[in-house]
mmCIF file of C-alpha atoms and ligand atoms in Angstrom:
data_model
loop_
_atom_site.group_PDB
_atom_site.id
_atom_site.type_symbol
_atom_site.label_atom_id
_atom_site.label_comp_id
_atom_site.label_asym_id
_atom_site.label_seq_id
_atom_site.Cartn_x
_atom_site.Cartn_y
_atom_site.Cartn_z
ATOM 1 C CA MET A 1 -3.335 -15.573 -18.570
ATOM 2 C CA SER A 2 -2.659 -12.311 -20.351
ATOM 3 C CA GLU A 3 -2.567 -9.235 -18.134
ATOM 4 C CA VAL A 4 -5.353 -7.685 -20.064
ATOM 5 C CA ASP A 5 -8.430 -9.422 -21.433
ATOM 6 C CA GLU A 6 -9.789 -8.896 -24.933
ATOM 7 C CA GLN A 7 -12.191 -6.077 -24.061
ATOM 8 C CA GLY A 8 -9.695 -4.317 -21.783
ATOM 9 C CA ALA A 9 -6.961 -1.918 -22.922
ATOM 10 C CA ARG A 10 -3.567 -0.460 -21.966
ATOM 11 C CA TYR A 11 -3.119 3.197 -20.916
ATOM 12 C CA GLN A 12 -0.173 5.423 -20.415
ATOM 13 C CA ALA A 13 0.267 6.406 -16.716
ATOM 14 C CA SER A 14 -0.143 10.169 -17.560
ATOM 15 C CA ASP A 15 -3.534 9.525 -19.179
ATOM 16 C CA LEU A 16 -4.773 7.348 -16.303
ATOM 17 C CA LYS A 17 -3.591 9.959 -13.813
ATOM 18 C CA ARG A 18 -5.395 12.763 -15.637
ATOM 19 C CA PHE A 19 -8.600 10.653 -15.726
ATOM 20 C CA GLY A 20 -8.336 9.791 -12.042
ATOM 21 C CA GLN A 21 -7.655 13.426 -11.153
ATOM 22 C CA ALA A 22 -10.766 14.527 -13.060
ATOM 23 C CA ILE A 23 -12.928 12.101 -11.161
ATOM 24 C CA LEU A 24 -11.568 13.214 -7.797
ATOM 25 C CA GLU A 25 -12.043 16.917 -8.742
ATOM 26 C CA ALA A 26 -15.611 16.074 -9.781
ATOM 27 C CA VAL A 27 -16.295 15.159 -6.092
ATOM 28 C CA ASP A 28 -14.864 18.549 -4.905
ATOM 29 C CA THR A 29 -11.300 17.475 -4.233
ATOM 30 C CA PRO A 30 -8.949 20.532 -4.698
ATOM 31 C CA ARG A 31 -6.623 20.113 -7.732
ATOM 32 C CA ASP A 32 -3.387 19.695 -5.753
ATOM 33 C CA LEU A 33 -4.846 16.935 -3.503
ATOM 34 C CA ALA A 34 -6.485 15.183 -6.482
ATOM 35 C CA SER A 35 -3.208 15.154 -8.232
ATOM 36 C CA ILE A 36 -1.474 13.446 -5.267
ATOM 37 C CA VAL A 37 -4.208 10.851 -4.815
ATOM 38 C CA ALA A 38 -4.534 10.011 -8.548
ATOM 39 C CA GLY A 39 -0.751 9.936 -8.850
ATOM 40 C CA SER A 40 -0.569 7.466 -5.966
ATOM 41 C CA LEU A 41 -3.193 5.118 -7.526
ATOM 42 C CA VAL A 42 -1.394 5.096 -10.837
ATOM 43 C CA GLU A 43 1.939 4.533 -9.119
ATOM 44 C CA ALA A 44 0.414 1.357 -7.540
ATOM 45 C CA ASN A 45 -0.672 0.273 -11.084
ATOM 46 C CA LEU A 46 2.821 0.929 -12.337
ATOM 47 C CA ALA A 47 4.286 -1.160 -9.520
ATOM 48 C CA GLY A 48 1.942 -4.017 -10.499
ATOM 49 C CA HIS A 49 -0.380 -3.796 -7.494
ATOM 50 C CA ASP A 50 -3.592 -3.251 -9.505
ATOM 51 C CA SER A 51 -5.621 -3.893 -6.308
ATOM 52 C CA HIS A 52 -4.415 -0.562 -5.051
ATOM 53 C CA GLY A 53 -4.597 1.237 -8.441
ATOM 54 C CA VAL A 54 -7.329 3.232 -10.317
ATOM 55 C CA ILE A 55 -9.841 0.497 -9.571
ATOM 56 C CA ARG A 56 -10.063 2.103 -6.136
ATOM 57 C CA LEU A 57 -11.661 5.237 -7.609
ATOM 58 C CA THR A 58 -15.127 3.650 -7.218
ATOM 59 C CA SER A 59 -14.692 2.954 -3.418
ATOM 60 C CA TYR A 60 -12.976 6.316 -2.947
ATOM 61 C CA VAL A 61 -15.875 8.195 -4.460
ATOM 62 C CA ALA A 62 -18.256 6.035 -2.442
ATOM 63 C CA GLY A 63 -16.255 7.179 0.650
ATOM 64 C CA VAL A 64 -16.881 10.824 -0.214
ATOM 65 C CA ARG A 65 -20.609 10.058 -0.618
ATOM 66 C CA THR A 66 -20.905 8.350 2.774
ATOM 67 C CA GLY A 67 -18.903 11.165 4.426
ATOM 68 C CA GLN A 68 -15.985 8.972 5.410
ATOM 69 C CA VAL A 69 -13.755 11.139 3.225
ATOM 70 C CA GLN A 70 -13.815 14.942 3.507
ATOM 71 C CA PRO A 71 -12.402 15.791 0.097
ATOM 72 C CA THR A 72 -11.353 19.367 0.921
ATOM 73 C CA ALA A 73 -9.783 18.638 4.326
ATOM 74 C CA ARG A 74 -6.044 19.169 4.680
ATOM 75 C CA ALA A 75 -3.684 17.279 7.021
ATOM 76 C CA VAL A 76 -1.888 19.262 9.761
ATOM 77 C CA VAL A 77 1.503 18.445 11.375
ATOM 78 C CA GLU A 78 2.005 18.817 15.101
ATOM 79 C CA SER A 79 5.497 18.620 16.599
ATOM 80 C CA LEU A 80 5.726 16.316 19.687
ATOM 81 C CA GLY A 81 9.267 17.444 20.486
ATOM 82 C CA ASP A 82 12.654 15.856 19.703
ATOM 83 C CA ALA A 83 12.356 13.564 16.823
ATOM 84 C CA CYS A 84 8.592 12.914 17.071
ATOM 85 C CA ALA A 85 5.548 14.424 15.234
ATOM 86 C CA ARG A 86 2.000 13.546 14.594
ATOM 87 C CA VAL A 87 -0.166 14.318 11.582
ATOM 88 C CA ASP A 88 -3.853 14.901 11.859
ATOM 89 C CA GLY A 89 -5.296 13.599 8.633
ATOM 90 C CA ALA A 90 -8.599 15.435 9.394
ATOM 91 C CA TRP A 91 -10.429 12.565 7.568
ATOM 92 C CA GLY A 92 -9.324 14.094 4.272
ATOM 93 C CA TRP A 93 -7.603 11.891 1.620
ATOM 94 C CA GLY A 94 -5.048 9.566 3.125
ATOM 95 C CA GLN A 95 -2.291 9.828 0.476
ATOM 96 C CA PRO A 96 -1.583 13.518 0.956
ATOM 97 C CA ALA A 97 -1.504 13.045 4.747
ATOM 98 C CA ALA A 98 0.935 10.132 4.380
ATOM 99 C CA HIS A 99 3.165 12.217 2.113
ATOM 100 C CA ILE A 100 3.230 15.027 4.620
ATOM 101 C CA ALA A 101 4.135 12.423 7.292
ATOM 102 C CA THR A 102 6.898 11.017 5.080
ATOM 103 C CA ASP A 103 8.412 14.406 4.370
ATOM 104 C CA THR A 104 8.285 15.281 8.138
ATOM 105 C CA ALA A 105 9.887 11.979 9.139
ATOM 106 C CA VAL A 106 12.646 12.495 6.566
ATOM 107 C CA ASN A 107 13.353 16.067 7.796
ATOM 108 C CA LEU A 108 13.379 14.885 11.457
ATOM 109 C CA ALA A 109 15.818 12.078 10.581
ATOM 110 C CA ARG A 110 18.005 14.537 8.699
ATOM 111 C CA ALA A 111 18.138 16.851 11.738
ATOM 112 C CA LYS A 112 18.101 14.279 14.606
ATOM 113 C CA GLY A 113 19.232 10.962 13.065
ATOM 114 C CA VAL A 114 15.759 9.390 13.364
ATOM 115 C CA GLY A 115 12.192 10.559 12.967
ATOM 116 C CA LEU A 116 8.888 8.939 14.030
ATOM 117 C CA VAL A 117 5.627 10.333 12.726
ATOM 118 C CA THR A 118 2.145 8.999 13.294
ATOM 119 C CA VAL A 119 -1.001 9.778 11.259
ATOM 120 C CA GLY A 120 -4.437 9.744 12.924
ATOM 121 C CA ARG A 121 -7.909 10.430 11.511
ATOM 122 C CA CYS A 122 -6.408 9.082 8.320
ATOM 123 C CA ASN A 123 -8.292 7.605 5.359
ATOM 124 C CA HIS A 124 -6.811 4.840 3.125
ATOM 125 C CA ILE A 125 -3.173 5.614 2.224
ATOM 126 C CA GLY A 126 -2.911 3.017 -0.572
ATOM 127 C CA ARG A 127 0.330 1.186 -1.224
ATOM 128 C CA LEU A 128 2.874 1.703 1.606
ATOM 129 C CA GLY A 129 5.849 1.023 -0.662
ATOM 130 C CA GLU A 130 5.391 4.487 -2.284
ATOM 131 C CA TYR A 131 6.220 6.207 1.015
ATOM 132 C CA VAL A 132 9.175 4.044 2.236
ATOM 133 C CA GLU A 133 10.650 4.311 -1.291
ATOM 134 C CA LYS A 134 10.495 8.115 -0.881
ATOM 135 C CA VAL A 135 12.327 7.805 2.405
ATOM 136 C CA SER A 136 14.963 5.574 0.795
ATOM 137 C CA ARG A 137 15.569 8.283 -1.897
ATOM 138 C CA ALA A 138 16.623 10.631 0.903
ATOM 139 C CA GLY A 139 19.370 8.189 1.932
ATOM 140 C CA GLN A 140 17.330 6.794 4.838
ATOM 141 C CA ILE A 141 15.779 3.539 5.917
ATOM 142 C CA GLY A 142 11.989 3.763 6.326
ATOM 143 C CA LEU A 143 9.769 1.492 8.351
ATOM 144 C CA MET A 144 5.996 2.031 7.994
ATOM 145 C CA ALA A 145 2.947 0.192 9.280
ATOM 146 C CA CYS A 146 -0.743 0.849 9.437
ATOM 147 C CA ASN A 147 -3.882 -0.853 10.765
ATOM 148 C CA SER A 148 -7.140 -1.075 8.893
ATOM 149 C CA PRO A 149 -10.747 -2.198 9.313
ATOM 150 C CA PRO A 150 -11.119 -5.691 10.809
ATOM 151 C CA ALA A 151 -10.854 -8.460 8.217
ATOM 152 C CA VAL A 152 -8.337 -10.923 9.694
ATOM 153 C CA ALA A 153 -8.559 -13.541 12.395
ATOM 154 C CA PRO A 154 -6.006 -13.949 15.190
ATOM 155 C CA TYR A 155 -3.776 -17.007 14.795
ATOM 156 C CA GLY A 156 -5.874 -20.021 15.805
ATOM 157 C CA GLY A 157 -9.231 -18.102 15.547
ATOM 158 C CA TYR A 158 -11.755 -17.193 12.967
ATOM 159 C CA THR A 159 -13.256 -13.905 14.083
ATOM 160 C CA ARG A 160 -12.318 -10.654 12.313
ATOM 161 C CA LEU A 161 -10.361 -8.700 14.922
ATOM 162 C CA LEU A 162 -7.283 -7.413 12.994
ATOM 163 C CA GLY A 163 -6.809 -5.299 9.854
ATOM 164 C CA THR A 164 -4.840 -6.560 6.911
ATOM 165 C CA ASN A 165 -2.232 -4.355 8.600
ATOM 166 C CA PRO A 166 0.529 -3.899 6.033
ATOM 167 C CA ILE A 167 4.124 -3.313 7.020
ATOM 168 C CA ALA A 168 6.842 -1.831 4.740
ATOM 169 C CA TRP A 169 10.546 -1.171 4.762
ATOM 170 C CA GLY A 170 12.626 0.773 2.286
ATOM 171 C CA ALA A 171 16.419 1.141 2.090
ATOM 172 C CA PRO A 172 18.646 3.354 -0.051
ATOM 173 C CA ARG A 173 20.785 2.132 -2.887
ATOM 174 C CA ALA A 174 23.616 3.692 -4.811
ATOM 175 C CA SER A 175 22.149 5.895 -7.560
ATOM 176 C CA GLY A 176 20.696 3.986 -10.532
ATOM 177 C CA ASN A 177 19.954 0.803 -8.491
ATOM 178 C CA PRO A 178 16.387 0.034 -7.504
ATOM 179 C CA PRO A 179 15.780 0.590 -3.751
ATOM 180 C CA ILE A 180 15.142 -2.308 -1.507
ATOM 181 C CA VAL A 181 11.368 -2.205 -0.820
ATOM 182 C CA VAL A 182 9.721 -4.808 1.414
ATOM 183 C CA ASP A 183 5.930 -4.099 1.456
ATOM 184 C CA PHE A 184 3.125 -6.516 2.218
ATOM 185 C CA ALA A 185 -0.118 -7.046 4.049
ATOM 186 C CA THR A 186 0.244 -9.213 7.195
ATOM 187 C CA ALA A 187 -2.775 -11.154 5.897
ATOM 188 C CA THR A 188 -2.090 -14.172 3.728
ATOM 189 C CA ILE A 189 -3.755 -12.279 0.909
ATOM 190 C CA ALA A 190 -4.438 -8.459 0.737
ATOM 191 C CA GLU A 191 -8.215 -7.895 0.824
ATOM 192 C CA GLY A 192 -8.035 -5.855 -2.406
ATOM 193 C CA LYS A 193 -6.505 -8.899 -4.179
ATOM 194 C CA LEU A 194 -9.166 -11.257 -2.721
ATOM 195 C CA ARG A 195 -11.834 -8.771 -4.003
ATOM 196 C CA ILE A 196 -10.410 -9.007 -7.523
ATOM 197 C CA ALA A 197 -10.245 -12.829 -7.279
ATOM 198 C CA HIS A 198 -13.888 -12.832 -6.146
ATOM 199 C CA ALA A 199 -14.920 -10.526 -9.027
ATOM 200 C CA ILE A 200 -13.369 -12.767 -11.633
ATOM 201 C CA GLY A 201 -14.422 -16.037 -10.040
ATOM 202 C CA SER A 202 -10.936 -17.279 -9.066
ATOM 203 C CA LYS A 203 -10.256 -19.408 -5.966
ATOM 204 C CA ALA A 204 -8.631 -17.968 -2.828
ATOM 205 C CA PRO A 205 -5.233 -19.519 -2.090
ATOM 206 C CA LEU A 206 -5.539 -22.498 0.317
ATOM 207 C CA GLY A 207 -5.216 -21.379 3.858
ATOM 208 C CA ALA A 208 -5.921 -17.657 3.182
ATOM 209 C CA VAL A 209 -9.604 -17.720 4.189
ATOM 210 C CA VAL A 210 -11.533 -19.342 7.092
ATOM 211 C CA ASP A 211 -15.340 -19.430 6.779
ATOM 212 C CA LYS A 212 -17.776 -18.235 9.432
ATOM 213 C CA HIS A 213 -17.630 -21.694 11.043
ATOM 214 C CA GLY A 214 -13.822 -21.658 11.323
ATOM 215 C CA GLN A 215 -13.267 -24.048 8.398
ATOM 216 C CA PRO A 216 -10.504 -23.305 5.874
ATOM 217 C CA SER A 217 -12.001 -22.446 2.436
ATOM 218 C CA THR A 218 -10.752 -21.694 -1.061
ATOM 219 C CA ASP A 219 -14.103 -20.081 -1.890
ATOM 220 C CA THR A 220 -13.614 -16.250 -1.914
ATOM 221 C CA ALA A 221 -17.353 -15.935 -1.089
ATOM 222 C CA ALA A 222 -16.630 -17.561 2.307
ATOM 223 C CA PHE A 223 -14.853 -14.279 3.347
ATOM 224 C CA TYR A 224 -17.723 -12.025 2.296
ATOM 225 C CA ASP A 225 -20.227 -14.343 4.002
ATOM 226 C CA GLY A 226 -18.878 -13.653 7.500
ATOM 227 C CA GLY A 227 -15.550 -15.418 7.248
ATOM 228 C CA ALA A 228 -12.082 -13.966 7.863
ATOM 229 C CA LEU A 229 -8.634 -13.802 6.282
ATOM 230 C CA THR A 230 -5.735 -15.526 8.036
ATOM 231 C CA THR A 231 -2.359 -13.967 8.926
ATOM 232 C CA PHE A 232 0.567 -15.038 6.685
ATOM 233 C CA GLY A 233 3.161 -17.414 8.119
ATOM 234 C CA GLY A 234 0.856 -18.484 10.983
ATOM 235 C CA TYR A 235 1.804 -16.944 14.344
ATOM 236 C CA LYS A 236 4.655 -14.974 12.820
ATOM 237 C CA GLY A 237 2.451 -12.819 10.570
ATOM 238 C CA PHE A 238 -0.041 -12.702 13.541
ATOM 239 C CA GLY A 239 2.721 -11.223 15.731
ATOM 240 C CA LEU A 240 3.625 -8.585 13.088
ATOM 241 C CA SER A 241 -0.107 -7.673 12.709
ATOM 242 C CA VAL A 242 -0.446 -7.207 16.414
ATOM 243 C CA MET A 243 2.566 -4.892 16.409
ATOM 244 C CA ALA A 244 1.004 -2.871 13.548
ATOM 245 C CA GLU A 245 -2.013 -2.445 15.838
ATOM 246 C CA LEU A 246 0.221 -1.167 18.633
ATOM 247 C CA MET A 247 2.768 0.879 16.701
ATOM 248 C CA ALA A 248 0.415 2.383 14.107
ATOM 249 C CA GLY A 249 -3.161 2.040 15.363
ATOM 250 C CA MET A 250 -2.510 2.896 19.031
ATOM 251 C CA LEU A 251 0.383 5.345 18.797
ATOM 252 C CA SER A 252 -1.523 7.346 16.155
ATOM 253 C CA GLY A 253 -4.544 7.632 18.451
ATOM 254 C CA THR A 254 -6.699 5.676 15.995
ATOM 255 C CA GLY A 255 -7.065 2.676 18.316
ATOM 256 C CA SER A 256 -7.157 -1.003 17.405
ATOM 257 C CA SER A 257 -8.979 -2.583 14.452
ATOM 258 C CA SER A 258 -10.758 -4.759 17.060
ATOM 259 C CA ASP A 259 -12.490 -1.670 18.561
ATOM 260 C CA PRO A 260 -16.226 -1.862 17.800
ATOM 261 C CA ASP A 261 -16.246 1.655 16.314
ATOM 262 C CA TYR A 262 -13.201 1.166 13.986
ATOM 263 C CA ASN A 263 -14.796 1.141 10.541
ATOM 264 C CA HIS A 264 -12.532 2.854 8.091
ATOM 265 C CA GLY A 265 -9.126 4.379 7.442
ATOM 266 C CA ASN A 266 -5.499 3.571 8.319
ATOM 267 C CA GLY A 267 -3.948 4.404 11.665
ATOM 268 C CA THR A 268 -0.350 4.933 10.466
ATOM 269 C CA ALA A 269 3.209 5.229 11.714
ATOM 270 C CA LEU A 270 6.399 5.944 9.769
ATOM 271 C CA PHE A 271 9.926 5.670 11.238
ATOM 272 C CA ALA A 272 12.875 7.064 9.309
ATOM 273 C CA ILE A 273 16.544 6.302 10.138
ATOM 274 C CA ASP A 274 19.406 8.370 8.669
ATOM 275 C CA VAL A 275 21.899 5.765 7.489
ATOM 276 C CA GLY A 276 24.792 8.323 7.493
ATOM 277 C CA ARG A 277 24.549 8.690 11.295
ATOM 278 C CA PHE A 278 25.582 5.058 11.774
ATOM 279 C CA LEU A 279 28.139 4.541 9.038
ATOM 280 C CA PRO A 280 29.270 6.386 5.944
ATOM 281 C CA ALA A 281 26.415 6.142 3.436
ATOM 282 C CA ASP A 282 28.791 4.936 0.685
ATOM 283 C CA ASP A 283 29.870 2.006 2.937
ATOM 284 C CA PHE A 284 26.260 1.079 3.435
ATOM 285 C CA MET A 285 25.457 1.252 -0.267
ATOM 286 C CA GLU A 286 28.541 -0.870 -1.071
ATOM 287 C CA GLN A 287 27.436 -3.520 1.429
ATOM 288 C CA VAL A 288 23.925 -3.579 -0.012
ATOM 289 C CA ASP A 289 25.274 -3.975 -3.529
ATOM 290 C CA ALA A 290 27.484 -6.814 -2.339
ATOM 291 C CA LEU A 291 24.601 -8.545 -0.605
ATOM 292 C CA GLU A 292 22.508 -8.130 -3.697
ATOM 293 C CA GLY A 293 25.312 -9.562 -5.854
ATOM 294 C CA ARG A 294 25.635 -12.699 -3.625
ATOM 295 C CA LEU A 295 21.870 -13.167 -3.470
ATOM 296 C CA HIS A 296 21.467 -12.789 -7.302
ATOM 297 C CA ALA A 297 24.368 -15.181 -7.911
ATOM 298 C CA ALA A 298 22.794 -17.915 -5.753
ATOM 299 C CA ARG A 299 21.597 -20.917 -7.764
ATOM 300 C CA PRO A 300 17.766 -20.961 -8.155
ATOM 301 C CA ALA A 301 15.972 -23.974 -6.569
ATOM 302 C CA ALA A 302 13.626 -26.207 -8.544
ATOM 303 C CA GLY A 303 10.704 -24.129 -9.873
ATOM 304 C CA PHE A 304 12.491 -20.803 -9.801
ATOM 305 C CA ASP A 305 14.267 -18.996 -12.682
ATOM 306 C CA ALA A 306 16.160 -16.401 -10.650
ATOM 307 C CA ILE A 307 16.406 -14.823 -7.270
ATOM 308 C CA GLN A 308 14.976 -11.333 -7.006
ATOM 309 C CA MET A 309 15.560 -8.690 -4.323
ATOM 310 C CA PRO A 310 12.556 -7.355 -2.394
ATOM 311 C CA GLY A 311 11.290 -4.448 -4.544
ATOM 312 C CA GLU A 312 12.596 -5.925 -7.743
ATOM 313 C CA PRO A 313 9.203 -7.213 -9.006
ATOM 314 C CA GLU A 314 7.736 -3.760 -8.626
ATOM 315 C CA TRP A 315 10.725 -2.094 -10.292
ATOM 316 C CA ARG A 316 10.461 -4.529 -13.221
ATOM 317 C CA SER A 317 6.719 -3.904 -13.492
ATOM 318 C CA ARG A 318 7.281 -0.117 -13.440
ATOM 319 C CA SER A 319 9.788 -0.321 -16.322
ATOM 320 C CA ARG A 320 7.597 -2.661 -18.304
ATOM 321 C CA ARG A 321 4.296 -0.767 -17.740
ATOM 322 C CA THR A 322 5.903 2.651 -18.429
ATOM 323 C CA ALA A 323 7.039 1.344 -21.819
ATOM 324 C CA GLU A 324 3.969 -0.783 -22.711
ATOM 325 C CA GLY A 325 1.181 0.967 -20.802
ATOM 326 C CA ILE A 326 -0.867 -0.156 -17.808
ATOM 327 C CA PRO A 327 -3.380 -2.955 -18.584
ATOM 328 C CA ILE A 328 -6.908 -2.349 -17.316
ATOM 329 C CA PRO A 329 -9.174 -5.420 -17.711
ATOM 330 C CA SER A 330 -12.656 -4.924 -19.103
ATOM 331 C CA ALA A 331 -14.611 -5.249 -15.790
ATOM 332 C CA ALA A 332 -12.410 -2.620 -14.133
ATOM 333 C CA LEU A 333 -12.634 -0.349 -17.174
ATOM 334 C CA ALA A 334 -16.431 -0.597 -17.251
ATOM 335 C CA ALA A 335 -16.612 0.225 -13.451
ATOM 336 C CA ILE A 336 -14.449 3.350 -13.685
ATOM 337 C CA ASN A 337 -16.066 4.524 -16.950
ATOM 338 C CA ASP A 338 -19.546 4.164 -15.428
ATOM 339 C CA LEU A 339 -18.347 6.197 -12.503
ATOM 340 C CA ALA A 340 -16.937 8.836 -14.841
ATOM 341 C CA GLU A 341 -20.242 9.015 -16.733
ATOM 342 C CA ALA A 342 -22.163 9.451 -13.515
ATOM 343 C CA LEU A 343 -19.862 12.378 -12.594
ATOM 344 C CA GLY A 344 -19.900 14.022 -16.036
ATOM 345 C CA VAL A 345 -16.214 13.181 -16.673
ATOM 346 C CA SER A 346 -15.115 11.950 -20.160
ATOM 347 C CA PRO A 347 -14.471 8.228 -20.145
ATOM 348 C CA ILE A 348 -10.934 6.888 -20.646
HETATM 349 N N1 LIG B 401 -3.457 0.736 2.965
HETATM 350 C C1 LIG B 401 -3.909 -0.436 3.364
HETATM 351 O O1 LIG B 401 -4.870 -0.519 4.109
HETATM 352 C C2 LIG B 401 -3.305 -1.705 2.829
HETATM 353 C C3 LIG B 401 -3.734 -2.956 3.369
HETATM 354 C C4 LIG B 401 -3.123 -4.060 2.833
HETATM 355 C C5 LIG B 401 -2.193 -4.006 1.805
HETATM 356 N N2 LIG B 401 -1.798 -2.799 1.333
HETATM 357 C C6 LIG B 401 -0.876 -2.681 0.215
HETATM 358 O O2 LIG B 401 -1.146 -3.749 -0.699
HETATM 359 C C7 LIG B 401 0.031 -3.971 -1.496
HETATM 360 C C8 LIG B 401 0.041 -5.450 -1.766
HETATM 361 O O3 LIG B 401 0.282 -6.191 -0.588
HETATM 362 P P1 LIG B 401 0.481 -7.777 -0.712
HETATM 363 O O4 LIG B 401 0.444 -8.333 0.712
HETATM 364 O O5 LIG B 401 -0.436 -8.317 -1.731
HETATM 365 O O6 LIG B 401 1.980 -7.837 -1.260
HETATM 366 P P2 LIG B 401 2.695 -9.062 -1.969
HETATM 367 O O7 LIG B 401 2.223 -10.367 -1.427
HETATM 368 O O8 LIG B 401 2.513 -8.914 -3.481
HETATM 369 O O9 LIG B 401 4.242 -8.833 -1.573
HETATM 370 C C9 LIG B 401 4.907 -7.744 -2.115
HETATM 371 C C10 LIG B 401 6.299 -7.718 -1.506
HETATM 372 O O10 LIG B 401 6.978 -8.960 -1.748
HETATM 373 C C11 LIG B 401 8.147 -8.714 -2.609
HETATM 374 N N3 LIG B 401 8.149 -9.843 -3.555
HETATM 375 C C12 LIG B 401 7.196 -10.331 -4.308
HETATM 376 N N4 LIG B 401 7.606 -11.389 -5.011
HETATM 377 C C13 LIG B 401 8.852 -11.533 -4.740
HETATM 378 C C14 LIG B 401 9.923 -12.389 -5.204
HETATM 379 N N5 LIG B 401 9.674 -13.390 -6.133
HETATM 380 N N6 LIG B 401 11.118 -12.315 -4.728
HETATM 381 C C15 LIG B 401 11.428 -11.349 -3.814
HETATM 382 N N7 LIG B 401 10.479 -10.497 -3.336
HETATM 383 C C16 LIG B 401 9.260 -10.576 -3.813
HETATM 384 C C17 LIG B 401 7.825 -7.443 -3.328
HETATM 385 O O11 LIG B 401 8.980 -6.772 -3.784
HETATM 386 C C18 LIG B 401 7.126 -6.632 -2.158
HETATM 387 O O12 LIG B 401 8.057 -6.169 -1.255
HETATM 388 C C19 LIG B 401 1.151 -3.426 -0.632
HETATM 389 O O13 LIG B 401 1.689 -2.360 -1.380
HETATM 390 C C20 LIG B 401 0.553 -2.953 0.687
HETATM 391 O O14 LIG B 401 1.160 -1.846 1.194
HETATM 392 C C21 LIG B 401 -2.363 -1.674 1.778
#
């Protein structure tokens, strides 16, 4: 299937960002914060994760209207001593809070070797890869996790008690090489991707959804009718999801997704490690290059054309979409243009 249907269109990242920023400013977001949030959404589109791209503008504006997002609130950093800090997201936009946490963790790791920063009272931060990639550009390894509203069943169950709880790592490369970025939900399918599948009438991957009676289902509606997502890799993804609850949800003061009053946002934690404290940074980069060389040179198994490094699909997507534009299918285009019209913003 083509990336964009007949009624859809392709847009340059700069045009989409301007459009997103205008919509966010129309709901009273200060210009600098609107620029960060819109930039983050478009960055997700460039990376190929459209579920976290400009299509989110509709739910973001709905969040402002319900009072879940305070569009003018600004995040505040509090030192916890040594290499630790916490950010109070003040229920403002999640992306600026996550960027402040990222910059703080990088500065702590530069000064102390490692830095650990949590973010509480934090709205949706979007695609985690954006932040760990920023850490990697500082010559550091980043590890990030967050919890999120309950959507996922524990291994062996079918009740929503865990968030889709993404975990991401980023590692530096010698200049010019794409960073290593590992970034995924601990659910078998990210909820945003299920929502897109549901909207276009596609099936859910087998094993990704259990219905409200605990039966596996490929019907996306089974999730919205009281079912749950599963964790990827059975008990292994379940274990990672539980650790995201502990490390990000609880350390940030947000609590666990299973708490009855957890209904929105991302309890977040970001850990940065200064590679140069442990070995000369050039040695590390050379070893990563050598590893990549061996992995790329491995013969592909049946059904595969080539072996890719984690982060490579996003890097390829970014190059392609920067050159060709970002495809927005017709249904998504209609939704964001309807939103724009309602806010008095020119359609894209
Ligand atoms: N903020 C939130 O509440 C929240 C919740 C869930 C997910 N998310 C975000 O949603 C995004 C999508 O998550 P997802 O679970 O759909 O990710 P995904 O299943 O698409 O996996 C992406 C990861 O797998 C790697 N990858 C993909 N194909 C590969 C291949 N062929 N070879 C090697 N590596 C490969 C990518 O480089 C990337 O690291 C993530 O950016 C995540 O942070 C956010």
